[in-house]
XYZ file of C-alpha atoms in Angstrom:
250
model
C 0.000 0.004 0.001
C 2.957 2.344 0.533
C 3.558 3.030 -3.196
C -0.150 3.740 -3.698
C -0.192 6.138 -0.757
C 2.930 7.855 -2.106
C 1.195 8.306 -5.457
C -1.837 9.841 -3.734
C 0.346 12.194 -1.715
C 2.561 13.214 -4.640
C -0.031 15.621 -5.966
C 0.277 17.850 -2.901
C 4.066 17.869 -2.555
C 6.253 20.613 -4.086
C 6.780 19.674 -7.717
C 9.594 21.941 -8.815
C 12.503 23.828 -7.317
C 13.106 26.239 -10.202
C 16.539 27.590 -9.282
C 18.000 24.185 -8.485
C 16.471 22.647 -11.591
C 17.738 25.386 -13.909
C 21.235 24.854 -12.499
C 20.823 21.095 -12.848
C 19.694 21.324 -16.487
C 22.430 23.822 -17.337
C 25.150 21.675 -15.796
C 23.959 18.520 -17.536
C 23.675 20.289 -20.893
C 27.182 21.766 -20.569
C 28.528 18.265 -19.887
C 27.032 17.078 -23.203
C 28.154 19.918 -25.461
C 31.699 18.664 -26.238
C 30.325 15.367 -27.544
C 27.652 16.632 -29.973
C 29.926 17.453 -32.915
C 31.759 14.370 -34.272
C 28.734 12.678 -35.918
C 25.523 10.854 -35.101
C 27.193 8.476 -32.623
C 29.146 5.250 -32.387
C 26.044 3.019 -32.675
C 25.200 2.166 -36.312
C 21.492 2.487 -35.478
C 21.976 6.223 -34.882
C 23.296 6.591 -38.428
C 20.407 4.471 -39.727
C 17.962 6.932 -38.131
C 19.773 9.834 -39.791
C 19.757 7.974 -43.131
C 16.036 7.216 -42.842
C 15.350 10.901 -42.166
C 17.467 11.985 -45.129
C 15.764 9.533 -47.501
C 12.304 10.397 -46.172
C 12.949 14.055 -46.883
C 14.398 13.278 -50.319
C 11.682 10.884 -51.484
C 8.681 12.385 -49.688
C 7.775 8.931 -48.327
C 8.470 7.676 -44.822
C 11.257 5.104 -44.550
C 12.115 3.229 -41.346
C 15.636 3.007 -40.075
C 15.076 -0.585 -38.918
C 12.127 -2.734 -37.888
C 9.777 -1.881 -36.293
C 10.840 1.748 -36.752
C 11.246 4.872 -34.656
C 8.846 7.190 -36.500
C 8.975 10.181 -34.139
C 12.759 10.282 -34.271
C 12.836 9.525 -37.991
C 10.458 12.433 -38.677
C 12.691 14.722 -36.611
C 15.683 13.487 -38.621
C 13.775 14.237 -41.839
C 13.018 17.768 -40.668
C 16.722 18.263 -39.906
C 18.019 16.403 -42.963
C 19.756 19.533 -44.300
C 21.333 20.321 -40.922
C 24.648 19.014 -39.578
C 24.675 16.014 -37.272
C 25.004 18.120 -34.141
C 21.484 19.549 -34.649
C 19.793 16.165 -34.133
C 22.245 15.318 -31.364
C 21.380 18.622 -29.677
C 17.672 17.692 -29.675
C 18.637 14.456 -27.920
C 20.703 16.403 -25.391
C 17.821 18.778 -24.656
C 15.417 15.875 -24.159
C 18.018 14.219 -21.953
C 18.182 17.349 -19.783
C 14.381 17.412 -19.621
C 14.392 13.766 -18.520
C 16.888 14.464 -15.746
C 14.904 17.461 -14.471
C 11.614 15.543 -14.577
C 13.170 12.586 -12.771
C 14.445 14.896 -10.040
C 11.043 16.566 -9.792
C 9.398 13.145 -9.559
C 11.688 12.141 -6.694
C 10.907 15.459 -4.994
C 7.159 14.934 -5.363
C 7.474 11.493 -3.793
C 9.262 12.901 -0.754
C 12.906 12.089 -1.551
C 15.110 14.649 0.187
C 18.158 13.741 -1.906
C 16.285 14.207 -5.195
C 19.116 16.250 -6.689
C 21.601 13.436 -6.107
C 19.181 10.985 -7.710
C 18.770 13.229 -10.742
C 22.538 13.550 -11.161
C 22.890 9.784 -10.810
C 20.497 9.328 -13.741
C 22.301 11.985 -15.784
C 25.672 10.283 -15.466
C 24.777 6.621 -15.667
C 27.020 5.705 -18.638
C 24.237 4.490 -20.930
C 22.260 7.720 -20.374
C 25.279 10.022 -20.604
C 26.457 8.422 -23.851
C 23.086 8.312 -25.552
C 22.274 11.872 -24.532
C 24.918 12.974 -27.031
C 23.931 10.997 -30.133
C 20.901 10.345 -32.304
C 19.622 7.191 -30.650
C 16.060 6.808 -29.396
C 16.529 5.783 -25.759
C 16.612 9.218 -24.147
C 13.760 10.485 -26.331
C 11.504 7.724 -25.055
C 12.673 8.228 -21.461
C 11.833 11.946 -21.504
C 8.275 11.384 -22.721
C 7.742 8.522 -20.248
C 8.816 10.658 -17.299
C 6.423 13.339 -18.515
C 3.719 10.683 -18.519
C 4.445 9.864 -14.856
C 3.978 13.498 -13.909
C 0.740 13.693 -15.899
C -0.534 10.537 -14.163
C 0.211 12.015 -10.742
C -1.536 15.221 -11.848
C -4.675 13.147 -12.508
C -4.456 13.707 -16.259
C -4.620 10.105 -17.512
C -5.440 11.058 -21.090
C -2.390 13.284 -21.370
C -0.285 10.597 -19.707
C -1.491 8.148 -22.346
C -0.649 10.612 -25.108
C 2.912 10.962 -23.813
C 3.313 7.185 -23.588
C 2.123 6.945 -27.204
C 4.696 9.522 -28.296
C 7.363 7.630 -26.332
C 6.320 4.467 -28.192
C 6.771 6.392 -31.438
C 10.362 6.920 -30.317
C 10.836 3.355 -29.076
C 7.943 0.891 -29.315
C 8.769 -0.953 -26.076
C 7.712 2.190 -24.176
C 4.135 0.894 -24.445
C 4.780 -1.526 -21.577
C 4.742 1.481 -19.234
C 0.968 1.615 -19.621
C 0.801 -1.215 -17.075
C 2.545 0.463 -14.091
C 1.004 3.815 -15.007
C -2.426 2.223 -14.713
C -1.645 1.598 -11.026
C -0.588 5.231 -10.592
C -3.691 6.708 -12.229
C -5.936 4.405 -10.205
C -4.279 5.533 -6.986
C -4.439 9.201 -7.994
C -8.120 8.945 -9.012
C -9.435 8.288 -5.513
C -11.425 5.389 -4.064
C -14.418 5.427 -6.461
C -14.327 2.404 -8.754
C -15.945 4.242 -11.655
C -13.349 7.012 -11.561
C -10.535 4.497 -11.526
C -11.938 2.573 -14.476
C -12.415 5.756 -16.524
C -8.869 6.883 -15.724
C -7.347 3.586 -16.851
C -9.473 3.500 -20.005
C -8.380 7.062 -20.850
C -4.733 6.165 -20.234
C -4.796 3.001 -22.324
C -7.133 4.267 -25.039
C -5.229 7.470 -25.733
C -1.872 5.710 -25.367
C -2.644 2.983 -27.897
C -4.341 5.418 -30.298
C -1.360 7.793 -30.193
C 1.099 4.950 -30.767
C -0.944 3.751 -33.752
C -1.006 7.288 -35.143
C 2.769 7.554 -34.711
C 3.309 4.268 -36.528
C 0.698 4.946 -39.225
C 3.301 5.795 -41.918
C 5.189 2.608 -41.087
C 1.997 0.517 -41.161
C 0.961 2.129 -44.452
C 4.276 1.102 -45.997
C 4.827 -2.350 -44.507
C 1.439 -3.417 -43.116
C 1.155 -5.333 -39.834
C 4.279 -7.252 -40.781
C 6.377 -4.302 -39.588
C 6.466 -6.035 -36.202
C 8.108 -9.155 -37.654
C 11.118 -7.703 -39.405
C 13.978 -8.550 -37.032
C 16.167 -10.705 -39.213
C 18.895 -11.723 -36.752
C 16.877 -13.723 -34.250
C 16.956 -13.316 -30.482
C 20.467 -12.637 -29.120
C 22.216 -15.131 -26.799
C 21.464 -14.799 -23.073
C 25.073 -13.822 -22.390
C 24.630 -10.855 -24.734
C 21.402 -9.907 -22.941
C 23.272 -10.050 -19.599
C 25.965 -7.784 -21.073
C 23.271 -5.286 -22.132
C 21.805 -5.293 -18.620
C 25.122 -4.755 -16.835
C 28.262 -3.569 -18.629
C 26.416 -1.629 -21.325
C 24.333 0.223 -18.712
C 26.869 0.894 -15.981
C 30.122 0.943 -17.932
């Protein structure tokens, strides 16, 4: 019951500490600036996103970087197709700063006195620090998901669903966050069963609809088979363990 009570209480706690958060965002952004210039990043998928954006802009038809696609990021890459690589990287850095600030504000709302330390910890976890400087999709999805948590605590389940749908348009696995967010919106909606049901339906309905809208150009091009395009099979468990440990923490 403690997490549910914390969710109920979060709406009345201080949400933002403007001066501290401006300093936090500024410091994190300054730490990213030196790494925005060399190119789209060391991960080939970042260059695939840039390529998909370039070709989408050139042909006037949406192309996916890889299955199942990252349409929100690919559309941003298309809009910036005539700009140097640092422009798309800078968007990632700004969203990364937003994610750090929102995470700190979330900790603050939930009563964590060391919220600033927690926010800095997120900012400088190696996987976050690295991918806040390139054109990968991880930090984009994270920023929209943290916005969705705030919206859920604000008793705005529809807006929370919209942000989850946008996050899914950045990285489709973000949709799984609809499950824990359903618990949050139920707790924030009060004891009435009808209010809880409506909140969850708004969250899930808007979330799924927004994700479908984001993926509509991909579905129009490839049909439902866009979900079955991974040609390399599932990676070995040792590789999965590496992703969960060394690739996250350095």
